[in-house]
Short mmCIF file of N, CA, C and O in Angstrom, two decimals:
data_model
loop_
_atom_site.label_atom_id
_atom_site.label_comp_id
_atom_site.label_asym_id
_atom_site.label_seq_id
_atom_site.Cartn_x
_atom_site.Cartn_y
_atom_site.Cartn_z
N MET A 1 2.40 -10.33 16.30
CA MET A 1 3.63 -10.63 16.99
C MET A 1 4.72 -9.61 16.24
O MET A 1 5.47 -8.99 17.09
N LYS A 2 4.78 -9.59 14.92
CA LYS A 2 5.99 -8.84 14.41
C LYS A 2 5.84 -7.39 14.81
O LYS A 2 6.98 -6.77 15.25
N ASN A 3 4.69 -6.75 14.82
CA ASN A 3 4.53 -5.43 15.42
C ASN A 3 5.18 -5.12 16.71
O ASN A 3 5.56 -4.17 16.92
N TYR A 4 4.79 -5.99 17.48
CA TYR A 4 5.18 -6.17 18.97
C TYR A 4 6.67 -6.07 19.10
O TYR A 4 7.28 -5.41 19.87
N ILE A 5 7.31 -7.10 18.30
CA ILE A 5 8.71 -7.17 18.36
C ILE A 5 9.46 -5.81 17.83
O ILE A 5 10.38 -5.07 18.43
N VAL A 6 8.89 -5.29 16.82
CA VAL A 6 9.43 -4.04 16.17
C VAL A 6 9.02 -2.77 17.31
O VAL A 6 10.13 -2.16 17.63
N THR A 7 7.86 -2.79 17.76
CA THR A 7 7.67 -1.72 18.81
C THR A 7 8.59 -1.92 20.12
O THR A 7 9.03 -0.92 20.60
N GLY A 8 8.73 -3.25 20.66
CA GLY A 8 9.41 -3.44 21.91
C GLY A 8 10.93 -2.89 21.46
O GLY A 8 11.61 -2.57 22.42
N SER A 9 11.53 -3.64 20.39
CA SER A 9 12.78 -3.29 19.89
C SER A 9 12.95 -1.69 19.92
O SER A 9 14.07 -1.10 20.56
N ILE A 10 12.09 -0.92 19.21
CA ILE A 10 12.33 0.56 19.15
C ILE A 10 12.33 1.21 20.64
O ILE A 10 13.08 2.13 20.88
N LEU A 11 11.34 0.64 21.37
CA LEU A 11 11.25 1.19 22.77
C LEU A 11 12.56 1.01 23.62
O LEU A 11 12.98 1.74 24.41
N ALA A 12 13.10 -0.30 23.38
CA ALA A 12 14.30 -0.60 24.07
C ALA A 12 15.50 0.26 23.68
O ALA A 12 16.28 0.80 24.32
N PHE A 13 15.47 0.52 22.22
CA PHE A 13 16.53 1.37 21.74
C PHE A 13 16.46 2.61 22.02
O PHE A 13 17.41 3.28 22.75
N LEU A 14 15.29 3.24 22.38
CA LEU A 14 15.12 4.62 22.92
C LEU A 14 15.37 4.67 24.49
O LEU A 14 16.14 5.68 24.89
N ALA A 15 15.17 3.56 25.09
CA ALA A 15 15.49 3.61 26.39
C ALA A 15 17.08 3.49 26.79
O ALA A 15 17.54 4.34 27.49
N VAL A 16 17.84 2.74 26.03
CA VAL A 16 19.14 2.80 25.86
C VAL A 16 19.77 4.27 25.68
O VAL A 16 20.69 4.76 26.23
N ALA A 17 19.26 4.73 24.68
CA ALA A 17 19.50 6.07 23.97
C ALA A 17 19.39 7.22 25.06
O ALA A 17 20.38 7.93 25.12
N LEU A 18 18.16 7.11 25.77
CA LEU A 18 17.91 8.12 26.52
C LEU A 18 18.82 8.12 27.82
O LEU A 18 19.03 8.90 28.62
N GLY A 19 19.09 6.74 28.22
CA GLY A 19 19.92 6.47 29.35
C GLY A 19 21.29 7.01 29.14
O GLY A 19 21.95 7.71 30.00
N ALA A 20 21.95 6.78 27.90
CA ALA A 20 23.00 7.32 27.57
C ALA A 20 23.13 8.76 27.70
O ALA A 20 23.99 9.49 27.91
N PHE A 21 22.01 9.53 27.03
CA PHE A 21 21.80 10.80 26.82
C PHE A 21 21.80 11.47 28.47
O PHE A 21 22.59 12.67 28.55
N GLY A 22 21.32 10.70 29.21
CA GLY A 22 21.32 11.24 30.61
C GLY A 22 22.60 11.25 31.35
O GLY A 22 22.98 12.25 32.07
N SER A 23 23.29 10.02 30.99
CA SER A 23 24.55 9.92 31.67
C SER A 23 25.67 10.86 31.10
O SER A 23 26.67 11.23 31.71
N HIS A 24 25.59 11.09 29.77
CA HIS A 24 26.86 11.56 29.09
C HIS A 24 26.43 13.23 28.81
O HIS A 24 27.46 13.76 28.49
N ILE A 25 25.32 13.55 28.69
CA ILE A 25 25.01 14.84 28.40
C ILE A 25 24.22 15.75 29.24
O ILE A 25 24.60 16.87 29.51
N ILE A 26 23.18 15.37 30.09
CA ILE A 26 22.58 16.16 30.90
C ILE A 26 22.76 15.83 32.37
O ILE A 26 22.23 16.78 33.14
N GLN A 27 23.50 14.91 32.57
CA GLN A 27 23.65 14.68 34.15
C GLN A 27 24.26 15.90 34.94
O GLN A 27 23.64 16.16 35.91
N ASP A 28 25.15 16.75 34.34
CA ASP A 28 25.68 17.78 35.00
C ASP A 28 24.79 19.14 35.03
O ASP A 28 24.99 19.86 35.65
N THR A 29 23.72 19.03 34.21
CA THR A 29 22.79 19.94 34.05
C THR A 29 21.53 19.94 35.13
O THR A 29 20.86 20.99 35.30
N LEU A 30 21.44 18.59 35.58
CA LEU A 30 20.32 18.62 36.45
C LEU A 30 20.76 18.36 37.89
O LEU A 30 21.86 18.10 38.35
N THR A 31 19.72 18.74 38.84
CA THR A 31 20.25 18.65 40.33
C THR A 31 20.16 17.11 40.54
O THR A 31 19.74 16.35 39.93
N GLU A 32 20.87 16.67 41.59
CA GLU A 32 20.73 15.23 42.08
C GLU A 32 19.49 14.46 41.88
O GLU A 32 19.44 13.65 41.68
N GLU A 33 18.65 15.17 42.57
CA GLU A 33 17.16 14.82 42.71
C GLU A 33 16.43 14.52 41.33
O GLU A 33 15.92 13.47 41.01
N ARG A 34 16.64 15.58 40.58
CA ARG A 34 16.03 15.36 39.30
C ARG A 34 16.62 14.41 38.34
O ARG A 34 16.29 13.69 37.59
N TYR A 35 18.04 14.19 38.31
CA TYR A 35 18.74 13.18 37.58
C TYR A 35 18.46 11.84 38.26
O TYR A 35 18.15 10.81 37.36
N SER A 36 18.25 11.74 39.46
CA SER A 36 17.69 10.36 40.18
C SER A 36 16.42 9.95 39.38
O SER A 36 15.92 8.80 39.12
N THR A 37 15.37 11.11 39.41
CA THR A 37 14.02 10.88 38.72
C THR A 37 14.23 10.35 37.30
O THR A 37 13.48 9.56 36.84
N TYR A 38 15.15 11.07 36.61
CA TYR A 38 15.28 10.68 35.21
C TYR A 38 15.77 9.26 34.94
O TYR A 38 15.36 8.45 34.16
N GLN A 39 16.61 8.86 36.03
CA GLN A 39 17.17 7.55 35.91
C GLN A 39 15.98 6.43 36.29
O GLN A 39 16.01 5.36 35.61
N ILE A 40 15.01 6.76 36.97
CA ILE A 40 13.96 6.01 37.43
C ILE A 40 13.13 5.79 36.01
O ILE A 40 12.65 4.65 35.57
N ALA A 41 13.13 6.75 35.19
CA ALA A 41 12.23 6.89 34.05
C ALA A 41 13.18 5.86 32.99
O ALA A 41 12.29 5.25 32.37
N VAL A 42 14.54 5.90 32.98
CA VAL A 42 15.07 5.07 32.20
C VAL A 42 14.81 3.58 32.55
O VAL A 42 14.66 2.71 31.62
N GLN A 43 14.79 3.24 33.73
CA GLN A 43 14.72 1.96 34.39
C GLN A 43 13.43 1.53 33.83
O GLN A 43 13.30 0.19 33.35
N TYR A 44 12.36 2.06 34.20
CA TYR A 44 10.95 1.56 33.83
C TYR A 44 10.65 1.66 32.36
O TYR A 44 9.95 0.86 31.90
N HIS A 45 11.51 2.42 31.55
CA HIS A 45 11.54 2.48 30.08
C HIS A 45 11.92 1.05 29.55
O HIS A 45 11.37 0.48 28.65
N LEU A 46 12.99 0.75 30.17
CA LEU A 46 13.63 -0.52 29.69
C LEU A 46 12.92 -1.86 30.27
O LEU A 46 12.60 -2.64 29.38
N PHE A 47 12.47 -1.57 31.44
CA PHE A 47 11.45 -2.74 31.66
C PHE A 47 10.38 -3.07 30.94
O PHE A 47 9.87 -4.04 30.75
N GLY A 48 9.57 -1.78 30.70
CA GLY A 48 8.54 -1.81 29.88
C GLY A 48 8.77 -2.42 28.50
O GLY A 48 8.03 -3.25 27.96
N SER A 49 9.88 -1.97 27.84
CA SER A 49 10.34 -2.21 26.61
C SER A 49 10.41 -3.91 26.46
O SER A 49 10.11 -4.59 25.59
N LEU A 50 11.15 -4.33 27.56
CA LEU A 50 11.48 -5.83 27.73
C LEU A 50 10.05 -6.56 27.72
O LEU A 50 10.06 -7.76 27.34
N ALA A 51 9.16 -6.07 28.68
CA ALA A 51 7.90 -6.65 28.76
C ALA A 51 7.18 -6.92 27.38
O ALA A 51 6.52 -7.92 27.18
N VAL A 52 7.19 -5.81 26.64
CA VAL A 52 6.37 -5.65 25.15
C VAL A 52 7.29 -7.05 24.46
O VAL A 52 6.51 -7.78 23.78
N LEU A 53 8.61 -7.09 24.38
CA LEU A 53 9.28 -8.19 23.71
C LEU A 53 8.66 -9.49 24.07
O LEU A 53 8.53 -10.42 23.35
N ILE A 54 8.68 -9.69 25.46
CA ILE A 54 8.41 -10.83 26.15
C ILE A 54 6.91 -11.41 25.64
O ILE A 54 6.62 -12.44 25.41
N VAL A 55 6.11 -10.27 25.86
CA VAL A 55 4.58 -10.54 25.18
C VAL A 55 4.55 -11.04 23.79
O VAL A 55 3.94 -11.95 23.53
N ALA A 56 5.46 -10.25 23.04
CA ALA A 56 5.56 -10.85 21.46
C ALA A 56 5.69 -12.20 21.41
O ALA A 56 5.27 -12.85 20.52
N VAL A 57 6.81 -12.67 22.22
CA VAL A 57 7.22 -14.09 22.10
C VAL A 57 6.08 -14.98 22.54
O VAL A 57 5.73 -16.09 21.94
N PHE A 58 5.19 -14.60 23.58
CA PHE A 58 4.03 -15.38 23.88
C PHE A 58 2.82 -15.33 23.02
O PHE A 58 1.81 -16.03 23.23
N MET A 59 2.59 -14.40 22.21
CA MET A 59 1.57 -14.30 21.36
C MET A 59 1.14 -15.41 20.53
O MET A 59 0.07 -15.77 20.45
N ASP A 60 2.16 -16.26 20.18
CA ASP A 60 2.02 -17.56 19.48
C ASP A 60 1.35 -18.63 20.57
O ASP A 60 0.53 -19.48 20.09
N LYS A 61 1.81 -18.54 21.63
CA LYS A 61 1.63 -19.58 22.56
C LYS A 61 0.32 -19.08 23.44
O LYS A 61 -0.45 -20.11 24.01
N LEU A 62 0.06 -18.02 23.54
CA LEU A 62 -1.25 -17.57 24.06
C LEU A 62 -2.24 -16.78 23.15
O LEU A 62 -2.42 -15.59 23.40
N PRO A 63 -2.73 -17.38 22.22
CA PRO A 63 -3.55 -16.79 21.37
C PRO A 63 -4.78 -16.29 22.08
O PRO A 63 -5.22 -16.48 22.86
N GLY A 64 -5.27 -15.18 21.21
CA GLY A 64 -6.54 -14.50 21.78
C GLY A 64 -6.44 -13.00 21.97
O GLY A 64 -5.25 -12.51 21.92
N SER A 65 -7.58 -12.37 22.42
CA SER A 65 -7.44 -11.00 22.44
C SER A 65 -6.89 -10.47 23.83
O SER A 65 -6.19 -9.32 23.78
N THR A 66 -6.79 -11.36 24.73
CA THR A 66 -6.34 -11.01 26.25
C THR A 66 -4.78 -10.57 25.94
O THR A 66 -4.45 -9.58 26.55
N ILE A 67 -3.99 -11.45 25.27
CA ILE A 67 -2.65 -11.13 25.20
C ILE A 67 -2.41 -10.04 24.22
O ILE A 67 -1.52 -9.19 24.54
N LEU A 68 -3.16 -9.72 23.42
CA LEU A 68 -3.13 -8.50 22.46
C LEU A 68 -3.36 -7.15 23.22
O LEU A 68 -2.60 -6.28 23.08
N TRP A 69 -4.22 -7.33 24.27
CA TRP A 69 -4.71 -6.12 25.12
C TRP A 69 -3.36 -5.94 25.96
O TRP A 69 -3.13 -5.00 26.53
N ALA A 70 -2.91 -7.00 26.36
CA ALA A 70 -1.73 -7.07 27.44
C ALA A 70 -0.61 -6.33 26.74
O ALA A 70 -0.10 -5.33 27.26
N GLY A 71 -0.36 -6.62 25.53
CA GLY A 71 0.69 -5.84 24.66
C GLY A 71 0.31 -4.20 24.50
O GLY A 71 1.19 -3.80 24.82
N ARG A 72 -0.86 -4.15 24.29
CA ARG A 72 -1.25 -2.73 23.97
C ARG A 72 -1.00 -1.93 25.38
O ARG A 72 -0.62 -0.71 25.33
N MET A 73 -1.56 -2.48 26.48
CA MET A 73 -1.49 -1.89 27.63
C MET A 73 -0.01 -1.74 28.13
O MET A 73 0.48 -0.56 28.72
N LEU A 74 0.85 -2.61 27.87
CA LEU A 74 2.30 -2.40 28.17
C LEU A 74 2.84 -1.37 27.24
O LEU A 74 3.89 -0.54 27.91
N VAL A 75 2.47 -1.24 25.93
CA VAL A 75 3.15 -0.14 25.28
C VAL A 75 2.57 1.22 25.74
O VAL A 75 3.39 2.11 25.86
N VAL A 76 1.35 1.38 26.01
CA VAL A 76 0.87 2.53 26.55
C VAL A 76 1.63 2.96 27.96
O VAL A 76 1.92 4.06 28.06
N GLY A 77 1.65 1.87 28.70
CA GLY A 77 2.40 2.07 30.10
C GLY A 77 3.81 2.59 29.66
O GLY A 77 4.42 3.49 30.50
N THR A 78 4.49 1.86 28.93
CA THR A 78 5.78 2.25 28.57
C THR A 78 5.96 3.65 27.97
O THR A 78 6.82 4.35 28.10
N ALA A 79 5.08 4.10 27.17
CA ALA A 79 5.19 5.54 26.86
C ALA A 79 4.67 6.65 27.76
O ALA A 79 5.50 7.58 27.87
N ILE A 80 3.60 6.29 28.46
CA ILE A 80 3.19 7.25 29.49
C ILE A 80 3.99 7.43 30.73
O ILE A 80 4.29 8.48 31.23
N PHE A 81 4.34 6.22 31.38
CA PHE A 81 5.00 6.27 32.70
C PHE A 81 6.34 6.97 32.64
O PHE A 81 6.61 8.08 33.22
N PRO A 82 7.23 6.22 31.81
CA PRO A 82 8.58 6.98 31.83
C PRO A 82 8.37 8.29 30.92
O PRO A 82 9.34 9.14 31.34
N GLY A 83 7.56 8.45 30.02
CA GLY A 83 7.51 9.64 29.29
C GLY A 83 7.24 10.80 30.26
O GLY A 83 8.07 11.87 30.02
N SER A 84 6.31 10.70 31.11
CA SER A 84 5.94 11.79 32.03
C SER A 84 7.15 11.99 32.78
O SER A 84 7.24 13.07 33.21
N ILE A 85 7.78 11.00 33.43
CA ILE A 85 8.77 11.13 34.21
C ILE A 85 9.98 11.80 33.73
O ILE A 85 10.79 12.81 34.29
N TYR A 86 10.38 11.55 32.57
CA TYR A 86 11.32 12.11 31.69
C TYR A 86 11.09 13.73 31.76
O TYR A 86 11.94 14.40 31.97
N ILE A 87 9.88 14.05 31.36
CA ILE A 87 9.51 15.44 31.05
C ILE A 87 9.47 16.19 32.37
O ILE A 87 10.04 17.25 32.41
N LEU A 88 8.84 15.40 33.39
CA LEU A 88 9.15 16.00 34.83
C LEU A 88 10.56 16.27 35.24
O LEU A 88 10.82 17.55 35.64
N SER A 89 11.51 15.39 34.98
CA SER A 89 12.75 15.62 35.35
C SER A 89 13.45 16.65 34.64
O SER A 89 14.42 17.31 35.16
N LEU A 90 13.19 16.73 33.46
CA LEU A 90 13.74 17.73 32.44
C LEU A 90 13.25 19.33 32.57
O LEU A 90 13.96 20.03 32.45
N THR A 91 11.89 19.34 32.97
CA THR A 91 11.25 20.67 32.95
C THR A 91 10.90 21.12 34.50
O THR A 91 10.86 22.14 34.56
N ASP A 92 10.85 20.27 35.31
CA ASP A 92 10.39 20.33 36.71
C ASP A 92 8.90 20.97 36.83
O ASP A 92 8.51 21.69 37.71
N ILE A 93 8.28 20.48 35.76
CA ILE A 93 6.90 21.14 35.69
C ILE A 93 5.96 19.96 36.20
O ILE A 93 5.88 18.95 35.74
N GLY A 94 5.44 20.25 37.54
CA GLY A 94 4.93 19.13 38.29
C GLY A 94 3.74 18.45 37.73
O GLY A 94 3.35 17.37 38.00
N ILE A 95 2.88 19.08 36.75
CA ILE A 95 1.76 18.56 36.36
C ILE A 95 2.08 17.19 35.34
O ILE A 95 1.25 16.30 35.32
N PHE A 96 3.28 16.76 35.02
CA PHE A 96 3.85 15.84 34.25
C PHE A 96 3.69 14.67 35.25
O PHE A 96 3.41 13.52 34.91
N GLY A 97 3.96 14.78 36.50
CA GLY A 97 4.05 13.82 37.45
C GLY A 97 2.51 13.31 37.62
O GLY A 97 2.57 12.03 38.08
N ALA A 98 1.62 13.97 37.52
CA ALA A 98 0.15 13.51 37.62
C ALA A 98 -0.04 12.50 36.64
O ALA A 98 -1.11 11.89 36.59
N LEU A 99 0.64 12.59 35.27
CA LEU A 99 0.35 11.67 34.27
C LEU A 99 0.95 10.03 34.74
O LEU A 99 0.45 9.11 34.04
N ALA A 100 1.93 10.29 35.40
CA ALA A 100 2.69 9.08 35.84
C ALA A 100 1.69 7.93 36.25
O ALA A 100 1.93 6.70 35.69
N PRO A 101 0.75 7.97 37.01
CA PRO A 101 -0.06 7.02 37.35
C PRO A 101 -0.91 6.45 36.51
O PRO A 101 -1.48 5.17 36.50
N ILE A 102 -1.28 7.12 35.43
CA ILE A 102 -2.12 6.64 34.27
C ILE A 102 -1.02 5.49 33.53
O ILE A 102 -1.50 4.52 33.37
N GLY A 103 0.26 5.84 33.45
CA GLY A 103 1.22 4.88 32.83
C GLY A 103 1.39 3.84 33.71
O GLY A 103 1.46 2.53 33.21
N GLY A 104 1.56 3.86 35.06
CA GLY A 104 1.64 2.96 35.85
C GLY A 104 0.48 1.99 36.04
O GLY A 104 0.54 0.72 35.97
N THR A 105 -0.77 2.43 35.93
CA THR A 105 -1.96 1.70 35.87
C THR A 105 -1.84 0.95 34.55
O THR A 105 -2.32 -0.31 34.66
N SER A 106 -1.43 1.39 33.75
CA SER A 106 -1.46 0.70 32.24
C SER A 106 -0.68 -0.53 32.34
O SER A 106 -0.77 -1.42 32.11
N PHE A 107 0.65 0.03 33.05
CA PHE A 107 1.53 -1.29 33.35
C PHE A 107 0.99 -2.34 34.17
O PHE A 107 0.94 -3.68 33.53
N LEU A 108 0.22 -2.16 35.30
CA LEU A 108 -0.47 -3.12 36.02
C LEU A 108 -1.50 -3.91 35.38
O LEU A 108 -1.43 -5.09 35.35
N ILE A 109 -2.30 -3.25 34.54
CA ILE A 109 -3.23 -3.92 33.80
C ILE A 109 -2.67 -4.64 32.80
O ILE A 109 -3.01 -5.99 32.58
N GLY A 110 -1.50 -4.28 31.97
CA GLY A 110 -0.79 -5.10 31.12
C GLY A 110 -0.43 -6.33 31.70
O GLY A 110 -0.61 -7.42 31.15
N PHE A 111 0.21 -6.36 32.72
CA PHE A 111 0.87 -7.49 33.53
C PHE A 111 -0.22 -8.29 34.06
O PHE A 111 0.00 -9.72 33.72
N LEU A 112 -1.49 -7.81 34.50
CA LEU A 112 -2.32 -8.61 34.99
C LEU A 112 -3.10 -9.45 33.61
O LEU A 112 -3.54 -10.72 33.80
N LEU A 113 -3.33 -8.96 32.61
CA LEU A 113 -3.86 -9.39 31.50
C LEU A 113 -2.92 -10.58 30.97
O LEU A 113 -3.34 -11.69 30.41
N VAL A 114 -1.51 -10.28 31.01
CA VAL A 114 -0.54 -11.47 30.61
C VAL A 114 -0.96 -12.58 31.41
O VAL A 114 -1.03 -13.85 31.04
N CYS A 115 -1.22 -12.42 32.75
CA CYS A 115 -1.52 -13.53 33.78
C CYS A 115 -2.67 -14.23 33.44
O CYS A 115 -2.98 -15.29 33.44
N ILE A 116 -3.73 -13.27 33.05
CA ILE A 116 -5.12 -13.98 32.80
C ILE A 116 -4.96 -14.65 31.48
O ILE A 116 -5.76 -15.76 31.30
N ALA A 117 -4.19 -13.95 30.40
CA ALA A 117 -4.02 -14.84 29.15
C ALA A 117 -3.54 -16.30 29.49
O ALA A 117 -3.90 -17.29 28.84
N ALA A 118 -2.42 -16.32 30.55
CA ALA A 118 -1.79 -17.63 30.71
C ALA A 118 -2.74 -18.53 31.44
O ALA A 118 -2.84 -19.80 31.07
N LEU A 119 -3.70 -17.96 32.30
CA LEU A 119 -4.65 -19.02 33.09
C LEU A 119 -5.60 -19.30 32.02
O LEU A 119 -6.33 -20.44 32.25
N LYS A 120 -5.89 -18.67 30.98
CA LYS A 120 -6.85 -19.14 30.20
C LYS A 120 -6.50 -20.17 29.14
O LYS A 120 -7.33 -21.02 28.50
N GLN A 121 -5.21 -20.41 29.13
CA GLN A 121 -4.48 -21.51 28.26
C GLN A 121 -4.80 -22.71 28.88
O GLN A 121 -4.73 -23.07 30.01
N LYS A 122 -5.16 -23.74 28.06
CA LYS A 122 -5.68 -24.99 28.27
C LYS A 122 -4.29 -25.94 28.29
O LYS A 122 -3.47 -25.85 27.63
#
């Protein structure tokens, strides 16, 4: 539980910091489309961070490996999905966009595992 609270907090800190970086430093250097893409990365980064923190809270209430795997998948999703979009928006190298579905799938699996862990609870 502690590791997920620490990880979620660091991820949330980075989301806010990268959001501020985008708004105050790089907004004028990117095209409107690329800045919009960057903002999407910030949003999903913050959503994923909060999801990791929420899972940490439920770890005591939903013991077992399912909730642990949910947390892992949400951390992976939070790293890969927004991470690839950040890089895509900053570099305009299209191959990074191909990584986003891996992160998105990790998010989906993580949320599904949270649901399964809750359903397994007696």
